[in-house]
Structure formats: structure tokens, C-alpha cells
PDB file of C-alpha atoms in Angstrom:
ATOM      1  CA  ASP A   1      -7.805  -4.137 -19.333  1.00  0.00           C
ATOM      2  CA  LEU A   2      -8.319  -2.036 -16.213  1.00  0.00           C
ATOM      3  CA  ALA A   3      -8.349  -2.989 -12.554  1.00  0.00           C
ATOM      4  CA  VAL A   4     -10.630  -1.324 -10.037  1.00  0.00           C
ATOM      5  CA  LYS A   5      -9.341  -1.293  -6.467  1.00  0.00           C
ATOM      6  CA  VAL A   6     -11.888  -0.635  -3.734  1.00  0.00           C
ATOM      7  CA  ALA A   7     -10.617   0.370  -0.296  1.00  0.00           C
ATOM      8  CA  ARG A   8     -11.805  -1.702   2.632  1.00  0.00           C
ATOM      9  CA  ILE A   9     -13.274   0.130   5.592  1.00  0.00           C
ATOM     10  CA  ARG A  10     -12.187  -1.918   8.617  1.00  0.00           C
ATOM     11  CA  VAL A  11     -14.911  -1.277  11.196  1.00  0.00           C
ATOM     12  CA  LEU A  12     -14.724  -4.756  12.751  1.00  0.00           C
ATOM     13  CA  HIS A  13     -10.937  -4.434  13.148  1.00  0.00           C
ATOM     14  CA  VAL A  14     -11.392  -1.277  15.232  1.00  0.00           C
ATOM     15  CA  VAL A  15     -14.145  -2.874  17.340  1.00  0.00           C
ATOM     16  CA  VAL A  16     -11.900  -5.866  18.111  1.00  0.00           C
ATOM     17  CA  LYS A  17      -8.990  -3.567  19.044  1.00  0.00           C
ATOM     18  CA  CYS A  18     -11.274  -1.514  21.332  1.00  0.00           C
ATOM     19  CA  CYS A  19     -12.522  -4.658  23.070  1.00  0.00           C
ATOM     20  CA  ALA A  20      -8.952  -5.903  23.506  1.00  0.00           C
ATOM     21  CA  PHE A  21      -8.020  -2.490  24.906  1.00  0.00           C
ATOM     22  CA  LEU A  22     -10.750  -2.765  27.546  1.00  0.00           C
ATOM     23  CA  VAL A  23     -10.107  -6.392  28.478  1.00  0.00           C
ATOM     24  CA  SER A  24      -6.389  -7.075  28.144  1.00  0.00           C
ATOM     25  CA  LYS A  25      -3.669  -5.190  29.981  1.00  0.00           C
ATOM     26  CA  ASP A  26      -1.048  -6.431  27.475  1.00  0.00           C
ATOM     27  CA  ALA A  27      -3.135  -5.220  24.532  1.00  0.00           C
ATOM     28  CA  ARG A  28      -3.724  -1.885  26.263  1.00  0.00           C
ATOM     29  CA  THR A  29       0.008  -1.440  26.918  1.00  0.00           C
ATOM     30  CA  ALA A  30       0.900  -2.360  23.320  1.00  0.00           C
ATOM     31  CA  LEU A  31      -1.708  -0.022  21.842  1.00  0.00           C
ATOM     32  CA  LEU A  32      -0.667   2.886  24.064  1.00  0.00           C
ATOM     33  CA  ARG A  33       2.988   2.315  23.256  1.00  0.00           C
ATOM     34  CA  ARG A  34       2.281   2.231  19.528  1.00  0.00           C
ATOM     35  CA  HIS A  35      -0.282   5.040  19.262  1.00  0.00           C
ATOM     36  CA  GLY A  36       0.367   7.184  22.317  1.00  0.00           C
ATOM     37  CA  HIS A  37      -2.641   8.636  24.016  1.00  0.00           C
ATOM     38  CA  ALA A  38      -4.608   9.456  20.873  1.00  0.00           C
ATOM     39  CA  PRO A  39      -6.999   6.491  20.605  1.00  0.00           C
ATOM     40  CA  VAL A  40      -9.538   8.248  18.390  1.00  0.00           C
ATOM     41  CA  ALA A  41      -6.899   9.235  15.830  1.00  0.00           C
ATOM     42  CA  ALA A  42      -5.438   5.716  15.929  1.00  0.00           C
ATOM     43  CA  ALA A  43      -8.883   4.152  15.448  1.00  0.00           C
ATOM     44  CA  GLY A  44      -9.641   6.446  12.503  1.00  0.00           C
ATOM     45  CA  LYS A  45      -6.295   5.749  10.892  1.00  0.00           C
ATOM     46  CA  SER A  46      -6.749   2.006  11.362  1.00  0.00           C
ATOM     47  CA  MET A  47     -10.314   2.016  10.050  1.00  0.00           C
ATOM     48  CA  PHE A  48      -9.524   4.021   6.909  1.00  0.00           C
ATOM     49  CA  VAL A  49      -6.081   2.601   6.073  1.00  0.00           C
ATOM     50  CA  GLY A  50      -7.304   1.342   2.671  1.00  0.00           C
ATOM     51  CA  LEU A  51      -8.722   4.744   1.757  1.00  0.00           C
ATOM     52  CA  SER A  52      -5.461   6.378   2.757  1.00  0.00           C
ATOM     53  CA  ALA A  53      -3.470   3.857   0.698  1.00  0.00           C
ATOM     54  CA  ASN A  54      -5.588   4.482  -2.405  1.00  0.00           C
ATOM     55  CA  ARG A  55      -5.154   8.232  -2.009  1.00  0.00           C
ATOM     56  CA  ASN A  56      -1.378   7.836  -1.573  1.00  0.00           C
ATOM     57  CA  GLU A  57      -1.133   5.711  -4.724  1.00  0.00           C
ATOM     58  CA  HIS A  58      -3.128   8.254  -6.703  1.00  0.00           C
ATOM     59  CA  ARG A  59      -1.081  11.174  -5.357  1.00  0.00           C
ATOM     60  CA  TYR A  60       2.226   9.462  -6.177  1.00  0.00           C
ATOM     61  CA  SER A  61       1.060   8.480  -9.655  1.00  0.00           C
ATOM     62  CA  ARG A  62      -0.024  12.035 -10.439  1.00  0.00           C
ATOM     63  CA  ARG A  63       3.237  13.494  -9.185  1.00  0.00           C
ATOM     64  CA  PHE A  64       5.455  10.932 -10.980  1.00  0.00           C
ATOM     65  CA  PRO A  65       3.397   9.616 -13.913  1.00  0.00           C
ATOM     66  CA  GLY A  66       6.441   8.215 -15.708  1.00  0.00           C
ATOM     67  CA  ASP A  67       7.863   6.118 -12.848  1.00  0.00           C
ATOM     68  CA  PRO A  68       8.431   2.734 -14.547  1.00  0.00           C
ATOM     69  CA  ARG A  69       8.654   0.864 -11.200  1.00  0.00           C
ATOM     70  CA  VAL A  70       4.976   1.256 -10.287  1.00  0.00           C
ATOM     71  CA  MET A  71       1.617   0.622 -11.890  1.00  0.00           C
ATOM     72  CA  ARG A  72       0.142   3.987 -12.836  1.00  0.00           C
ATOM     73  CA  VAL A  73      -3.171   5.030 -11.305  1.00  0.00           C
ATOM     74  CA  TYR A  74      -5.463   6.426 -14.003  1.00  0.00           C
ATOM     75  CA  GLY A  75      -8.172   7.824 -11.786  1.00  0.00           C
ATOM     76  CA  ARG A  76      -9.748   8.073  -8.382  1.00  0.00           C
ATOM     77  CA  LEU A  77     -13.427   8.078  -7.439  1.00  0.00           C
ATOM     78  CA  PHE A  78     -15.276   8.920  -4.224  1.00  0.00           C
ATOM     79  CA  TRP A  79     -12.308  10.627  -2.495  1.00  0.00           C
ATOM     80  CA  GLY A  80     -10.090   7.588  -3.042  1.00  0.00           C
ATOM     81  CA  LEU A  81     -12.506   4.858  -2.074  1.00  0.00           C
ATOM     82  CA  VAL A  82     -12.005   3.521  -5.626  1.00  0.00           C
ATOM     83  CA  ILE A  83      -8.941   3.824  -7.861  1.00  0.00           C
ATOM     84  CA  ILE A  84      -8.427   2.626 -11.422  1.00  0.00           C
ATOM     85  CA  GLN A  85      -5.162   1.085 -12.654  1.00  0.00           C
ATOM     86  CA  GLU A  86      -3.977  -0.965 -15.594  1.00  0.00           C
ATOM     87  CA  ARG A  87      -4.722  -4.638 -15.024  1.00  0.00           C
ATOM     88  CA  GLY A  88      -1.581  -6.640 -14.202  1.00  0.00           C
ATOM     89  CA  ILE A  89      -0.530 -10.249 -14.692  1.00  0.00           C
ATOM     90  CA  PRO A  90       0.497 -12.182 -11.540  1.00  0.00           C
ATOM     91  CA  VAL A  91       4.204 -13.056 -11.265  1.00  0.00           C
ATOM     92  CA  SER A  92       5.814 -16.220  -9.961  1.00  0.00           C
ATOM     93  CA  HIS A  93       8.398 -16.248  -7.199  1.00  0.00           C
ATOM     94  CA  ALA A  94      11.215 -16.779  -9.725  1.00  0.00           C
ATOM     95  CA  GLU A  95      10.031 -13.871 -11.889  1.00  0.00           C
ATOM     96  CA  PHE A  96       9.771 -11.641  -8.846  1.00  0.00           C
ATOM     97  CA  VAL A  97      13.314 -12.426  -7.670  1.00  0.00           C
ATOM     98  CA  ALA A  98      14.793 -12.050 -11.184  1.00  0.00           C
ATOM     99  CA  GLU A  99      12.963  -8.897 -12.281  1.00  0.00           C
ATOM    100  CA  CYS A 100      12.046  -6.917  -9.160  1.00  0.00           C
ATOM    101  CA  PRO A 101      12.510  -3.197  -9.921  1.00  0.00           C
ATOM    102  CA  PHE A 102      14.143  -2.655  -6.522  1.00  0.00           C
ATOM    103  CA  GLU A 103      16.889  -4.491  -4.658  1.00  0.00           C
ATOM    104  CA  CYS A 104      14.500  -7.206  -3.491  1.00  0.00           C
ATOM    105  CA  ARG A 105      15.577 -10.135  -1.395  1.00  0.00           C
ATOM    106  CA  PRO A 106      13.027 -12.884  -0.792  1.00  0.00           C
ATOM    107  CA  ASP A 107      14.172 -13.307   2.837  1.00  0.00           C
ATOM    108  CA  VAL A 108      13.266  -9.705   3.718  1.00  0.00           C
ATOM    109  CA  SER A 109       9.686  -9.095   4.822  1.00  0.00           C
ATOM    110  CA  VAL A 110       9.324  -5.370   4.258  1.00  0.00           C
ATOM    111  CA  GLU A 111       5.891  -4.092   3.293  1.00  0.00           C
ATOM    112  CA  TYR A 112       6.888  -2.892  -0.178  1.00  0.00           C
ATOM    113  CA  ILE A 113       8.883  -6.021  -1.003  1.00  0.00           C
ATOM    114  CA  ARG A 114       6.185  -8.700  -0.677  1.00  0.00           C
ATOM    115  CA  ARG A 115       5.709 -10.577  -3.945  1.00  0.00           C
ATOM    116  CA  ASP A 116       1.916 -10.324  -3.848  1.00  0.00           C
ATOM    117  CA  GLN A 117       2.202  -6.547  -4.245  1.00  0.00           C
ATOM    118  CA  TYR A 118       3.859  -6.920  -7.643  1.00  0.00           C
ATOM    119  CA  CYS A 119       2.579  -7.919 -11.059  1.00  0.00           C
ATOM    120  CA  ARG A 120       3.644  -7.799 -14.670  1.00  0.00           C
ATOM    121  CA  ARG A 121       2.434  -4.767 -16.614  1.00  0.00           C
ATOM    122  CA  ALA A 122       0.939  -6.042 -19.873  1.00  0.00           C
ATOM    123  CA  SER A 123       1.789  -2.934 -21.904  1.00  0.00           C
ATOM    124  CA  ASP A 124       5.591  -3.283 -21.537  1.00  0.00           C
ATOM    125  CA  ASN A 125       5.983  -6.715 -19.860  1.00  0.00           C
ATOM    126  CA  ARG A 126       7.808  -5.259 -16.812  1.00  0.00           C
ATOM    127  CA  VAL A 127       7.407  -6.398 -13.204  1.00  0.00           C
ATOM    128  CA  VAL A 128       6.065  -3.406 -11.279  1.00  0.00           C
ATOM    129  CA  LEU A 129       4.824  -2.511  -7.823  1.00  0.00           C
ATOM    130  CA  VAL A 130       1.036  -2.388  -7.963  1.00  0.00           C
ATOM    131  CA  ASP A 131       0.143  -1.999  -4.282  1.00  0.00           C
ATOM    132  CA  PHE A 132       2.274   0.869  -2.977  1.00  0.00           C
ATOM    133  CA  GLY A 133      -0.105   2.997  -0.929  1.00  0.00           C
ATOM    134  CA  ASN A 134       1.103   2.338   2.612  1.00  0.00           C
ATOM    135  CA  GLU A 135       3.191   5.092   4.170  1.00  0.00           C
ATOM    136  CA  GLU A 136       6.454   3.139   4.207  1.00  0.00           C
ATOM    137  CA  ALA A 137       6.244   2.282   0.507  1.00  0.00           C
ATOM    138  CA  THR A 138       5.315   5.790  -0.639  1.00  0.00           C
ATOM    139  CA  ASP A 139       8.038   7.319   1.567  1.00  0.00           C
ATOM    140  CA  PHE A 140      10.540   4.882   0.050  1.00  0.00           C
ATOM    141  CA  LEU A 141       9.379   5.723  -3.475  1.00  0.00           C
ATOM    142  CA  PHE A 142       9.506   9.488  -2.868  1.00  0.00           C
ATOM    143  CA  LEU A 143      13.046   9.241  -1.495  1.00  0.00           C
ATOM    144  CA  SER A 144      14.328   6.932  -4.234  1.00  0.00           C
ATOM    145  CA  VAL A 145      12.925   8.941  -7.159  1.00  0.00           C
ATOM    146  CA  ARG A 146      14.924  12.070  -6.303  1.00  0.00           C
TER     147      ARG A 146
END
């Protein structure tokens, strides 16, 4: 009854962005506007975003193990490349709208409000956030738990 989440290392994504940076003036302008003049840091952050997300989920779960809104992370392996959580049950759109643990509106497309990041926890039958490792979601959770 456990789920194992493995972080993706996005090497091809970084290669495509680098090629676009060299070829397209619009892409170059957009990348410089978004990341400033730190392309190596931006490439590293983009390549290891899954690893960072897994580490954030583990860190949050250790700091707030009793938060009923999220799926608890039981363990982390290989510096966060792999995390272990309770296995969830997918939720329908109607279940998500009716039982979302936050003020969720289906017309809002915020990273931590997408339905595919939620599931039903089998142990207590609650709809919980299972994919909450991006910076916006963890910042939101840290601020709302206080």
C-alpha cells in the first residue's frame, strides 16, 4: 500500500532550452528576463526540479507530520531521488471540487490546485494533496499551517 515516487532528471529539457537560447532572440529574451544572467543556476534548477520537489515534500512532511491536508512522506532515498508515500486512490472532478482541503476553484489554474495532484488517502478516506513539492505549493503550505 505504498507509492514510490522517482524524480525525473530533465537533461533533454535543458538541452532544448540551451538550443533555443542560441537560436531564437525571443527565447533568449524570455529566458534572461525569467532567470536573469545566471544561466548555469537556471539550467541546474530546471534539470533537477523533480529532485528538489521530492526533497521539499520530505522536508515538509517531517516538519508537519500531522498535517491532514497532505499525503505524508514516509521516507527518502538517494538524497531525494526517491520518496515513499502512502498509496492514494484517484479522485474524480466532482470529488475534488466537493472535498478539496483548500479553497479550490476548478477555474483557477494554480500549481497546487490541479486535480491530478490530489488523491484519496485510503487510511481515512480524505482527499489530500499528494504532489506538493514545487516551491509555490510548499510556501503556501508553510504559510497556511501557522
